Amino acid sequence: MSFIRKIFGLNTNTNSNEEQIGGNEMLKIGIVLGSTREGRVSPQVGAWVKEVADLRGDAEYEIIDIAEFKLPLLGEPGGDASGAAGWSAKISGCDGFVFIVQEYNHSITGALKNALDYLRDEWNNKAAGIVSYGSVGGARAAEHLRGILGELLVADVRVHPALSLFTDFENGTFKPKDVQKDSVNQMLDQLIPWSTALKTIR
């Protein structure tokens, strides 16, 4: 029991706990936008998640837009991969992630898969939550992403806010139901302790 208390930051010995998780530094959680297409709504969803998360005061949350990095298809000859170093640095600096995932043909976007494949060690031993959307809440894309994250040694949490195109969007504009805010907070309630725990082994 004492091990569990320590790994989740529940140790009553303040000095010992601070040594384990790197003092009083705030966790850094990247909110990764998983789509790059023109007319995408992921920036709306990401901004909403950040707004909900910032009210908690338990971590430093940042939007990470893969569209801002030059990441051609991995291994494609002649591609301008000048954004790869910046992408590596950005992901390295995070302790955990919230992936904003759209369902394309029962899976994640090619852009997100490509961005994940660009890195390896930078993902390892971190935690992630998933916020998905689609005709069935993006559930099939989220399940595909879980398998990829497992291979990258990213621990994905159980709670999964799933946004429906029929009830949480209106004419291409994101208008989430109130219950979705509770779901995001429940997801973050799991993500923060796991991110804290995994920081101790990196």
PDB file of C-alpha atoms in Angstrom, residues 38-123:
ATOM      1  CA  GLU A  38      -8.847  22.448 -44.191  1.00  0.00           C
ATOM      2  CA  GLY A  39     -12.067  23.254 -42.362  1.00  0.00           C
ATOM      3  CA  ARG A  40     -11.225  20.993 -39.416  1.00  0.00           C
ATOM      4  CA  VAL A  41     -13.023  21.458 -36.105  1.00  0.00           C
ATOM      5  CA  SER A  42     -10.290  19.990 -33.901  1.00  0.00           C
ATOM      6  CA  PRO A  43      -9.047  23.472 -32.892  1.00  0.00           C
ATOM      7  CA  GLN A  44     -12.517  24.182 -31.460  1.00  0.00           C
ATOM      8  CA  VAL A  45     -12.517  20.921 -29.528  1.00  0.00           C
ATOM      9  CA  GLY A  46      -8.944  21.402 -28.333  1.00  0.00           C
ATOM     10  CA  ALA A  47      -9.634  24.949 -27.132  1.00  0.00           C
ATOM     11  CA  TRP A  48     -12.675  23.733 -25.208  1.00  0.00           C
ATOM     12  CA  VAL A  49     -10.695  20.924 -23.547  1.00  0.00           C
ATOM     13  CA  LYS A  50      -7.981  23.413 -22.572  1.00  0.00           C
ATOM     14  CA  GLU A  51     -10.569  25.799 -21.144  1.00  0.00           C
ATOM     15  CA  VAL A  52     -12.015  23.023 -18.977  1.00  0.00           C
ATOM     16  CA  ALA A  53      -8.548  21.804 -17.971  1.00  0.00           C
ATOM     17  CA  ASP A  54      -7.135  25.230 -17.098  1.00  0.00           C
ATOM     18  CA  LEU A  55      -9.824  25.700 -14.457  1.00  0.00           C
ATOM     19  CA  ARG A  56      -8.376  22.773 -12.521  1.00  0.00           C
ATOM     20  CA  GLY A  57      -4.982  24.368 -11.821  1.00  0.00           C
ATOM     21  CA  ASP A  58      -3.311  20.962 -11.550  1.00  0.00           C
ATOM     22  CA  ALA A  59      -1.040  21.122 -14.626  1.00  0.00           C
ATOM     23  CA  GLU A  60       0.205  23.359 -17.416  1.00  0.00           C
ATOM     24  CA  TYR A  61      -1.913  22.602 -20.483  1.00  0.00           C
ATOM     25  CA  GLU A  62      -0.790  23.509 -24.009  1.00  0.00           C
ATOM     26  CA  ILE A  63      -2.349  23.071 -27.441  1.00  0.00           C
ATOM     27  CA  ILE A  64      -0.014  21.173 -29.791  1.00  0.00           C
ATOM     28  CA  ASP A  65      -1.063  21.440 -33.441  1.00  0.00           C
ATOM     29  CA  ILE A  66       0.699  18.949 -35.702  1.00  0.00           C
ATOM     30  CA  ALA A  67      -0.256  21.158 -38.664  1.00  0.00           C
ATOM     31  CA  GLU A  68       2.333  23.676 -37.437  1.00  0.00           C
ATOM     32  CA  PHE A  69       5.190  21.205 -37.957  1.00  0.00           C
ATOM     33  CA  LYS A  70       6.579  20.106 -41.326  1.00  0.00           C
ATOM     34  CA  LEU A  71       6.171  16.341 -41.113  1.00  0.00           C
ATOM     35  CA  PRO A  72       5.957  14.747 -44.576  1.00  0.00           C
ATOM     36  CA  LEU A  73       5.194  11.041 -44.802  1.00  0.00           C
ATOM     37  CA  LEU A  74       7.845   9.268 -42.778  1.00  0.00           C
ATOM     38  CA  GLY A  75      10.597   7.957 -45.054  1.00  0.00           C
ATOM     39  CA  GLU A  76       9.232   9.640 -48.163  1.00  0.00           C
ATOM     40  CA  PRO A  77      12.202  10.780 -50.298  1.00  0.00           C
ATOM     41  CA  GLY A  78      12.598  14.484 -50.961  1.00  0.00           C
ATOM     42  CA  GLY A  79      10.194  15.567 -48.256  1.00  0.00           C
ATOM     43  CA  ASP A  80      10.911  18.644 -46.158  1.00  0.00           C
ATOM     44  CA  ALA A  81      11.114  17.213 -42.643  1.00  0.00           C
ATOM     45  CA  SER A  82      12.540  20.385 -41.130  1.00  0.00           C
ATOM     46  CA  GLY A  83       9.810  20.357 -38.501  1.00  0.00           C
ATOM     47  CA  ALA A  84      10.881  17.007 -37.068  1.00  0.00           C
ATOM     48  CA  ALA A  85      13.375  18.451 -34.583  1.00  0.00           C
ATOM     49  CA  GLY A  86      10.812  20.902 -33.241  1.00  0.00           C
ATOM     50  CA  TRP A  87       8.222  18.129 -33.031  1.00  0.00           C
ATOM     51  CA  SER A  88      10.660  15.995 -31.057  1.00  0.00           C
ATOM     52  CA  ALA A  89      11.443  18.831 -28.642  1.00  0.00           C
ATOM     53  CA  LYS A  90       7.774  19.652 -28.111  1.00  0.00           C
ATOM     54  CA  ILE A  91       6.782  16.073 -27.299  1.00  0.00           C
ATOM     55  CA  SER A  92       9.877  15.521 -25.142  1.00  0.00           C
ATOM     56  CA  GLY A  93       8.845  18.447 -22.972  1.00  0.00           C
ATOM     57  CA  CYS A  94       5.465  16.959 -22.104  1.00  0.00           C
ATOM     58  CA  ASP A  95       4.623  14.678 -19.189  1.00  0.00           C
ATOM     59  CA  GLY A  96       1.317  13.556 -20.645  1.00  0.00           C
ATOM     60  CA  PHE A  97      -1.126  14.130 -23.466  1.00  0.00           C
ATOM     61  CA  VAL A  98      -4.750  14.570 -24.400  1.00  0.00           C
ATOM     62  CA  PHE A  99      -5.300  13.474 -27.995  1.00  0.00           C
ATOM     63  CA  ILE A 100      -8.123  15.150 -29.918  1.00  0.00           C
ATOM     64  CA  VAL A 101      -9.112  12.355 -32.278  1.00  0.00           C
ATOM     65  CA  GLN A 102     -11.441  12.401 -35.279  1.00  0.00           C
ATOM     66  CA  GLU A 103     -12.700   9.184 -36.873  1.00  0.00           C
ATOM     67  CA  TYR A 104     -11.745   8.765 -40.534  1.00  0.00           C
ATOM     68  CA  ASN A 105     -12.922   5.489 -42.103  1.00  0.00           C
ATOM     69  CA  HIS A 106     -13.090   3.738 -38.704  1.00  0.00           C
ATOM     70  CA  SER A 107      -9.614   4.879 -37.647  1.00  0.00           C
ATOM     71  CA  ILE A 108      -7.422   7.885 -36.821  1.00  0.00           C
ATOM     72  CA  THR A 109      -6.213  10.348 -39.428  1.00  0.00           C
ATOM     73  CA  GLY A 110      -3.122   9.616 -41.500  1.00  0.00           C
ATOM     74  CA  ALA A 111      -1.610  12.867 -40.217  1.00  0.00           C
ATOM     75  CA  LEU A 112      -1.845  11.754 -36.588  1.00  0.00           C
ATOM     76  CA  LYS A 113      -0.468   8.278 -37.344  1.00  0.00           C
ATOM     77  CA  ASN A 114       2.428   9.837 -39.228  1.00  0.00           C
ATOM     78  CA  ALA A 115       3.167  12.266 -36.381  1.00  0.00           C
ATOM     79  CA  LEU A 116       3.141   9.416 -33.860  1.00  0.00           C
ATOM     80  CA  ASP A 117       5.476   7.331 -36.027  1.00  0.00           C
ATOM     81  CA  TYR A 118       8.054  10.134 -36.292  1.00  0.00           C
ATOM     82  CA  LEU A 119       9.095   9.639 -32.673  1.00  0.00           C
ATOM     83  CA  ARG A 120       9.785   6.784 -30.289  1.00  0.00           C
ATOM     84  CA  ASP A 121      11.625   7.539 -27.054  1.00  0.00           C
ATOM     85  CA  GLU A 122       9.900  10.905 -26.727  1.00  0.00           C
ATOM     86  CA  TRP A 123       6.563   9.134 -26.143  1.00  0.00           C
TER      87      TRP A 123
END
